[in-house]
């Protein structure tokens, strides 16, 4: 396969970065931009110099893969349908609106034998890879604490986010999944979780939290926290990630004022070192839209996995883990305690089993009643 033929499905704001990534990947051939909004589909297709359509199902025979950039309530339906048609899938986060849907996506793509990747873009950016290498190399010694913070203001709430049927969540699950994934990638698998949240600012527009503070315990004994808000009109900091160990510390920061990205390392032997710096004033990435997020590494990885017949680093089985952790944390908040992830998953397993039995019994009862009426 010289090139992978791709359709981007959903031409909202996030699609710009995906389209840029495909246009800059030699092995990707962007064939279609698809959206039910004709104007959006045409706009993105014109920039990408490809075809457009308002019905993505009509063009599946012309592509090898789909890049799903729609609202999350459509992710499962589209992923499963694409898999049935033998198409590889890159799906934006959050991968689904509930765990049942996420599990169905994994099952369908496994059964079809297609590549299925969740768009946890940070794993494919150089600065986060530098942090991961440092954390895993042992240079920090035993990591015992980590911290992550994101601060932003969601000035305009999209209509699909205002409907609890299409967006039954808040910022923690929708956006925090990126950073929960990072915490468990750098520090180790998370075993216990809880959170405290509120929605003072966006509570009249979204059903879930707009601000949350979560704490976690990792399987190696380390503890971490994640602080997030969509409701800060005057943010003082940009994105920040810190990890602290017995031999050193590392900090990743996105500078809000300059747009720069930095990774700093402190060790007992060498003191302070700046080990990574990304200068936004230099043209390091081609961007046909201007200001689109950096997704080049993510798109390259997806396409290479298809070409080389490999499993992606953020397969659905990895993508579902932050969902499980966050939902366990939310359950912990409801019950006023720290929630063991194993307990949350076992409880869910039993509930599904009970529901299955109830459904089977109801079906049997309905069949018996129907038979009685015939007599």
Short mmCIF file of C-alpha atoms in Angstrom, two decimals:
data_model
loop_
_atom_site.label_atom_id
_atom_site.label_comp_id
_atom_site.label_asym_id
_atom_site.label_seq_id
_atom_site.Cartn_x
_atom_site.Cartn_y
_atom_site.Cartn_z
CA UNK A 1 0.00 0.00 0.00
CA UNK A 2 1.76 3.19 -1.21
CA UNK A 3 -0.86 5.49 0.26
CA UNK A 4 -3.81 5.07 2.61
CA UNK A 5 -7.00 6.66 1.27
CA UNK A 6 -8.71 8.58 4.10
CA UNK A 7 -12.01 10.34 4.71
CA UNK A 8 -12.25 12.88 7.53
CA UNK A 9 -15.75 12.57 8.97
CA UNK A 10 -16.96 15.67 10.80
CA UNK A 11 -15.62 19.06 9.72
CA UNK A 12 -15.86 21.09 12.91
CA UNK A 13 -12.99 22.91 14.59
CA UNK A 14 -10.90 19.88 15.56
CA UNK A 15 -10.91 18.57 11.97
CA UNK A 16 -8.54 21.34 10.91
CA UNK A 17 -5.66 19.78 12.84
CA UNK A 18 -6.49 16.29 11.56
CA UNK A 19 -6.60 17.56 7.97
CA UNK A 20 -3.24 19.31 8.41
CA UNK A 21 -1.78 16.05 9.68
CA UNK A 22 -3.01 14.06 6.70
CA UNK A 23 -1.80 16.69 4.24
CA UNK A 24 1.69 16.50 5.75
CA UNK A 25 1.86 12.69 5.90
CA UNK A 26 3.38 11.25 2.67
CA UNK A 27 1.57 7.92 3.07
CA UNK A 28 -1.85 9.48 3.65
CA UNK A 29 -4.11 10.48 0.78
CA UNK A 30 -7.02 12.60 1.97
CA UNK A 31 -9.84 11.76 -0.42
CA UNK A 32 -12.95 13.20 1.27
CA UNK A 33 -14.07 15.72 3.86
CA UNK A 34 -17.52 14.72 5.14
CA UNK A 35 -20.07 16.69 7.13
CA UNK A 36 -23.86 16.98 7.20
CA UNK A 37 -23.26 20.73 7.00
CA UNK A 38 -22.45 21.25 3.32
CA UNK A 39 -20.68 24.57 3.91
CA UNK A 40 -18.28 23.02 6.44
CA UNK A 41 -17.53 20.05 4.18
CA UNK A 42 -16.85 22.33 1.20
CA UNK A 43 -14.66 24.69 3.23
CA UNK A 44 -12.37 21.94 4.53
CA UNK A 45 -12.27 20.12 1.19
CA UNK A 46 -11.26 23.30 -0.60
CA UNK A 47 -8.36 23.84 1.82
CA UNK A 48 -7.33 20.19 1.54
CA UNK A 49 -7.84 20.06 -2.24
CA UNK A 50 -9.99 16.94 -1.99
CA UNK A 51 -13.62 15.93 -2.56
CA UNK A 52 -16.49 16.53 -0.15
CA UNK A 53 -19.80 14.89 0.73
CA UNK A 54 -22.66 15.24 3.20
CA UNK A 55 -23.15 11.46 3.48
CA UNK A 56 -20.07 9.61 4.69
CA UNK A 57 -21.66 6.18 4.15
CA UNK A 58 -21.88 6.79 0.41
CA UNK A 59 -18.12 7.08 -0.03
CA UNK A 60 -16.78 4.27 2.20
CA UNK A 61 -15.99 2.08 -0.80
CA UNK A 62 -13.58 4.77 -2.02
CA UNK A 63 -11.42 4.89 1.12
CA UNK A 64 -9.32 2.61 3.31
CA UNK A 65 -9.76 4.49 6.58
CA UNK A 66 -11.95 7.04 8.34
CA UNK A 67 -10.84 9.75 10.73
CA UNK A 68 -13.85 10.46 12.95
CA UNK A 69 -13.99 14.06 14.22
CA UNK A 70 -17.68 14.24 15.10
CA UNK A 71 -19.32 14.87 18.48
CA UNK A 72 -18.79 11.92 20.90
CA UNK A 73 -22.36 10.59 20.80
CA UNK A 74 -21.71 9.54 17.18
CA UNK A 75 -18.34 7.85 17.73
CA UNK A 76 -19.57 4.36 18.55
CA UNK A 77 -22.15 4.18 15.76
CA UNK A 78 -19.68 5.40 13.14
CA UNK A 79 -16.76 3.27 14.35
CA UNK A 80 -18.83 0.10 14.36
CA UNK A 81 -20.28 0.78 10.90
CA UNK A 82 -16.86 1.59 9.45
CA UNK A 83 -15.41 -1.61 10.95
CA UNK A 84 -18.21 -3.69 9.43
CA UNK A 85 -17.20 -2.26 6.06
CA UNK A 86 -13.55 -3.19 6.68
CA UNK A 87 -12.30 0.37 7.23
CA UNK A 88 -9.56 1.37 9.66
CA UNK A 89 -10.63 3.93 12.27
CA UNK A 90 -9.03 6.89 14.02
CA UNK A 91 -11.58 8.27 16.49
CA UNK A 92 -11.41 11.52 18.41
CA UNK A 93 -11.57 11.42 22.20
CA UNK A 94 -13.58 10.90 24.26
CA UNK A 95 -14.00 7.57 22.45
CA UNK A 96 -17.67 7.16 23.49
CA UNK A 97 -20.28 8.60 25.83
CA UNK A 98 -20.36 5.48 28.01
CA UNK A 99 -18.42 2.28 28.66
CA UNK A 100 -20.95 0.02 26.92
CA UNK A 101 -20.39 1.92 23.67
CA UNK A 102 -16.61 1.92 24.12
CA UNK A 103 -16.58 -1.84 24.66
CA UNK A 104 -18.75 -2.36 21.57
CA UNK A 105 -16.28 -0.31 19.50
CA UNK A 106 -13.36 -2.46 20.63
CA UNK A 107 -15.29 -5.67 19.97
CA UNK A 108 -16.38 -4.57 16.47
CA UNK A 109 -12.93 -3.44 15.36
CA UNK A 110 -11.27 -6.57 16.78
CA UNK A 111 -13.78 -8.75 14.96
CA UNK A 112 -13.21 -6.89 11.69
CA UNK A 113 -9.42 -7.03 12.06
CA UNK A 114 -8.99 -3.32 11.36
CA UNK A 115 -6.71 -0.76 13.01
CA UNK A 116 -8.58 1.14 15.71
CA UNK A 117 -6.89 4.14 17.31
CA UNK A 118 -8.17 6.70 19.82
CA UNK A 119 -6.89 10.25 19.29
CA UNK A 120 -4.93 10.82 22.48
CA UNK A 121 -2.80 13.32 20.60
CA UNK A 122 -0.47 14.21 23.49
CA UNK A 123 1.16 10.79 23.35
CA UNK A 124 2.43 11.66 19.88
CA UNK A 125 3.87 15.11 20.64
CA UNK A 126 7.61 15.39 21.17
CA UNK A 127 7.45 17.24 24.50
CA UNK A 128 5.26 14.58 26.13
CA UNK A 129 7.44 11.81 24.70
CA UNK A 130 10.48 13.52 26.28
CA UNK A 131 8.70 13.55 29.66
CA UNK A 132 7.75 9.89 29.26
CA UNK A 133 11.33 8.88 28.45
CA UNK A 134 12.60 10.75 31.52
CA UNK A 135 9.97 9.20 33.82
CA UNK A 136 10.61 5.69 32.54
CA UNK A 137 14.42 5.97 32.38
CA UNK A 138 14.90 6.03 36.15
CA UNK A 139 16.56 9.46 36.13
CA UNK A 140 13.94 10.73 38.60
CA UNK A 141 14.40 7.71 40.86
CA UNK A 142 11.18 6.47 42.46
CA UNK A 143 8.36 8.75 41.35
CA UNK A 144 6.15 9.42 44.36
CA UNK A 145 4.01 12.38 43.24
CA UNK A 146 2.73 13.99 40.04
CA UNK A 147 0.54 16.97 39.26
CA UNK A 148 -1.28 18.21 36.16
CA UNK A 149 -3.33 21.36 35.60
CA UNK A 150 -5.29 22.79 32.67
CA UNK A 151 -7.06 26.15 32.87
CA UNK A 152 -9.30 27.58 30.17
CA UNK A 153 -12.57 29.36 29.49
CA UNK A 154 -15.19 27.75 27.27
CA UNK A 155 -16.57 31.03 25.93
CA UNK A 156 -18.93 29.49 23.38
CA UNK A 157 -20.63 26.20 24.22
CA UNK A 158 -21.46 24.17 21.11
CA UNK A 159 -25.12 23.19 20.74
CA UNK A 160 -24.37 19.46 20.95
CA UNK A 161 -22.70 20.04 24.32
CA UNK A 162 -25.90 21.60 25.69
CA UNK A 163 -27.96 18.44 25.11
CA UNK A 164 -27.51 15.73 27.78
CA UNK A 165 -28.39 13.10 25.18
CA UNK A 166 -25.42 14.02 23.00
CA UNK A 167 -23.10 15.21 25.79
CA UNK A 168 -23.96 13.49 29.11
CA UNK A 169 -20.72 14.60 30.79
CA UNK A 170 -18.57 17.55 31.78
CA UNK A 171 -14.99 18.72 31.40
CA UNK A 172 -13.42 15.92 33.46
CA UNK A 173 -14.51 13.08 31.17
CA UNK A 174 -14.53 15.04 27.91
CA UNK A 175 -11.22 16.89 28.25
CA UNK A 176 -9.59 15.41 31.34
CA UNK A 177 -9.25 12.03 29.63
CA UNK A 178 -6.10 13.39 27.90
CA UNK A 179 -4.38 14.14 31.19
CA UNK A 180 -5.54 11.09 33.11
CA UNK A 181 -4.03 9.12 30.23
CA UNK A 182 -0.78 11.09 30.63
CA UNK A 183 -0.63 10.54 34.39
CA UNK A 184 -0.99 6.79 34.07
CA UNK A 185 1.37 6.66 31.05
CA UNK A 186 4.22 8.46 32.85
CA UNK A 187 3.71 7.37 36.46
CA UNK A 188 2.01 3.96 36.21
CA UNK A 189 -1.45 2.45 36.09
CA UNK A 190 -4.00 4.13 38.36
CA UNK A 191 -5.66 1.88 40.94
CA UNK A 192 -7.71 4.30 43.10
CA UNK A 193 -9.50 7.55 42.27
CA UNK A 194 -11.91 10.19 43.44
CA UNK A 195 -12.83 13.76 42.53
CA UNK A 196 -14.58 16.91 43.75
CA UNK A 197 -16.32 19.09 41.22
CA UNK A 198 -18.71 21.98 40.63
CA UNK A 199 -20.40 23.78 37.73
CA UNK A 200 -20.93 27.35 38.92
CA UNK A 201 -20.25 28.93 35.52
CA UNK A 202 -21.54 26.58 32.82
CA UNK A 203 -24.18 24.78 34.88
CA UNK A 204 -27.02 26.30 32.90
CA UNK A 205 -25.48 25.01 29.63
CA UNK A 206 -23.92 21.60 30.28
CA UNK A 207 -25.15 18.80 32.51
CA UNK A 208 -21.76 17.91 33.97
CA UNK A 209 -18.89 19.58 35.80
CA UNK A 210 -17.07 22.63 34.48
CA UNK A 211 -14.42 22.48 37.23
CA UNK A 212 -12.88 19.47 38.95
CA UNK A 213 -10.04 18.42 41.23
CA UNK A 214 -9.18 14.72 41.13
CA UNK A 215 -6.71 12.61 43.10
CA UNK A 216 -5.28 9.21 42.21
CA UNK A 217 -3.13 6.43 43.60
CA UNK A 218 -0.94 4.47 41.18
CA UNK A 219 -0.05 0.79 41.35
CA UNK A 220 3.55 1.66 42.36
CA UNK A 221 2.29 3.64 45.37
CA UNK A 222 2.72 7.11 43.83
CA UNK A 223 -0.06 9.69 44.26
CA UNK A 224 -1.12 12.32 41.74
CA UNK A 225 -3.69 15.02 41.16
CA UNK A 226 -5.39 16.65 38.21
CA UNK A 227 -6.91 20.13 38.42
CA UNK A 228 -9.08 21.35 35.56
CA UNK A 229 -11.58 24.04 34.69
CA UNK A 230 -13.44 25.24 31.61
CA UNK A 231 -14.71 28.21 33.62
CA UNK A 232 -11.74 30.55 34.18
CA UNK A 233 -12.26 33.84 32.28
CA UNK A 234 -8.84 35.15 33.36
CA UNK A 235 -6.46 32.14 33.47
CA UNK A 236 -3.08 32.74 35.09
CA UNK A 237 -1.30 29.64 33.78
CA UNK A 238 -1.26 27.41 30.74
CA UNK A 239 -1.04 23.63 30.71
CA UNK A 240 1.39 22.18 33.26
CA UNK A 241 2.59 18.70 34.20
CA UNK A 242 5.04 17.89 37.02
CA UNK A 243 6.50 14.60 38.24
CA UNK A 244 8.61 14.34 41.42
CA UNK A 245 11.00 11.51 42.27
CA UNK A 246 13.63 10.63 44.85
CA UNK A 247 16.46 11.69 42.48
CA UNK A 248 14.91 14.49 40.46
CA UNK A 249 11.89 16.34 39.09
CA UNK A 250 10.53 17.15 35.63
CA UNK A 251 8.14 19.88 34.53
CA UNK A 252 6.35 20.34 31.21
CA UNK A 253 4.71 23.68 30.58
CA UNK A 254 2.76 25.35 27.78
CA UNK A 255 3.39 29.06 28.24
CA UNK A 256 0.14 30.98 27.83
CA UNK A 257 1.83 34.29 27.04
CA UNK A 258 4.24 33.11 24.32
CA UNK A 259 2.70 29.87 23.08
CA UNK A 260 6.00 28.10 23.76
CA UNK A 261 6.35 24.57 25.10
CA UNK A 262 9.12 23.67 27.53
CA UNK A 263 10.41 20.65 29.43
CA UNK A 264 12.71 21.30 32.38
CA UNK A 265 14.61 18.66 34.35
CA UNK A 266 16.17 18.96 37.81
CA UNK A 267 18.52 16.27 39.13
CA UNK A 268 20.85 16.05 42.11
CA UNK A 269 23.84 15.57 39.79
CA UNK A 270 23.30 18.33 37.22
CA UNK A 271 20.80 20.69 38.75
CA UNK A 272 18.49 22.42 36.26
CA UNK A 273 18.48 21.62 32.51
CA UNK A 274 16.08 22.71 29.79
CA UNK A 275 15.77 19.48 27.81
CA UNK A 276 13.12 20.53 25.30
CA UNK A 277 11.90 23.78 23.80
CA UNK A 278 9.35 24.43 21.06
CA UNK A 279 9.36 27.94 19.63
CA UNK A 280 5.98 28.93 18.13
CA UNK A 281 7.56 31.83 16.20
CA UNK A 282 9.41 29.38 13.96
CA UNK A 283 7.48 27.61 11.22
CA UNK A 284 7.97 24.05 12.36
CA UNK A 285 4.68 22.67 11.07
CA UNK A 286 2.77 23.35 7.85
CA UNK A 287 -0.70 24.63 8.67
CA UNK A 288 -3.18 25.47 5.91
CA UNK A 289 -5.69 26.85 8.41
CA UNK A 290 -3.46 28.91 10.70
CA UNK A 291 -3.33 28.07 14.38
CA UNK A 292 -4.55 24.47 14.15
CA UNK A 293 -3.29 22.10 16.83
CA UNK A 294 -0.26 19.90 16.20
CA UNK A 295 -1.48 16.43 15.25
CA UNK A 296 1.19 15.47 12.74
CA UNK A 297 2.77 12.78 14.92
CA UNK A 298 -0.61 11.26 15.70
CA UNK A 299 -1.63 11.04 12.04
CA UNK A 300 1.76 9.61 11.05
CA UNK A 301 1.39 6.88 13.69
CA UNK A 302 -2.13 5.95 12.55
CA UNK A 303 -1.12 5.67 8.91
CA UNK A 304 2.06 3.69 9.68
CA UNK A 305 0.05 1.23 11.78
CA UNK A 306 -2.22 0.60 8.79
CA UNK A 307 0.68 0.21 6.35
CA UNK A 308 2.74 -1.98 8.68
CA UNK A 309 -0.25 -3.89 10.09
CA UNK A 310 0.58 -2.92 13.68
CA UNK A 311 -1.47 -2.08 16.76
CA UNK A 312 -1.45 1.65 17.62
CA UNK A 313 -0.08 2.88 20.94
CA UNK A 314 -3.53 4.26 21.81
CA UNK A 315 -5.72 1.40 20.64
CA UNK A 316 -9.26 1.32 21.97
CA UNK A 317 -8.13 -1.00 24.77
CA UNK A 318 -5.85 1.79 25.95
CA UNK A 319 -8.37 4.53 25.16
CA UNK A 320 -11.03 3.03 27.41
CA UNK A 321 -8.81 3.08 30.51
CA UNK A 322 -9.06 6.84 31.21
CA UNK A 323 -12.84 6.52 30.86
CA UNK A 324 -12.88 3.77 33.47
CA UNK A 325 -10.67 5.77 35.84
CA UNK A 326 -12.70 8.99 35.50
CA UNK A 327 -16.04 7.25 35.92
CA UNK A 328 -14.66 5.44 38.97
CA UNK A 329 -13.54 8.81 40.37
CA UNK A 330 -17.01 10.25 39.76
CA UNK A 331 -18.56 7.27 41.53
CA UNK A 332 -16.18 7.97 44.40
CA UNK A 333 -17.40 11.57 44.57
CA UNK A 334 -21.03 10.43 44.69
CA UNK A 335 -20.26 8.02 47.54
CA UNK A 336 -17.87 10.35 49.37
CA UNK A 337 -14.87 8.03 49.27
CA UNK A 338 -11.80 6.85 47.38
CA UNK A 339 -12.94 4.36 44.73
CA UNK A 340 -10.74 1.34 43.93
CA UNK A 341 -10.79 0.89 40.17
CA UNK A 342 -11.02 -2.90 40.55
CA UNK A 343 -14.14 -2.53 42.71
CA UNK A 344 -15.75 -0.16 40.22
CA UNK A 345 -15.13 -2.53 37.32
CA UNK A 346 -16.30 -5.59 39.27
CA UNK A 347 -19.47 -3.78 40.32
CA UNK A 348 -20.13 -2.83 36.72
CA UNK A 349 -19.51 -6.41 35.59
CA UNK A 350 -22.07 -7.73 38.08
CA UNK A 351 -24.61 -5.07 37.09
CA UNK A 352 -24.28 -6.04 33.43
CA UNK A 353 -24.72 -9.70 34.31
CA UNK A 354 -27.85 -8.93 36.34
CA UNK A 355 -29.28 -6.79 33.53
CA UNK A 356 -28.63 -9.57 31.04
CA UNK A 357 -30.47 -12.09 33.22
CA UNK A 358 -33.39 -9.70 33.69
CA UNK A 359 -33.61 -9.13 29.96
CA UNK A 360 -33.56 -12.87 29.30
CA UNK A 361 -36.27 -13.48 31.92
CA UNK A 362 -38.45 -10.70 30.49
CA UNK A 363 -38.09 -12.15 27.02
CA UNK A 364 -39.03 -15.62 28.30
CA UNK A 365 -42.04 -14.21 30.15
CA UNK A 366 -43.25 -12.31 27.09
CA UNK A 367 -42.92 -15.45 24.99
CA UNK A 368 -44.93 -17.46 27.55
CA UNK A 369 -47.69 -14.85 27.64
CA UNK A 370 -47.85 -14.83 23.87
CA UNK A 371 -48.16 -18.61 23.83
CA UNK A 372 -50.94 -18.51 26.44
CA UNK A 373 -52.96 -16.05 24.42
CA UNK A 374 -52.79 -18.31 21.38
CA UNK A 375 -54.25 -21.19 23.39
#
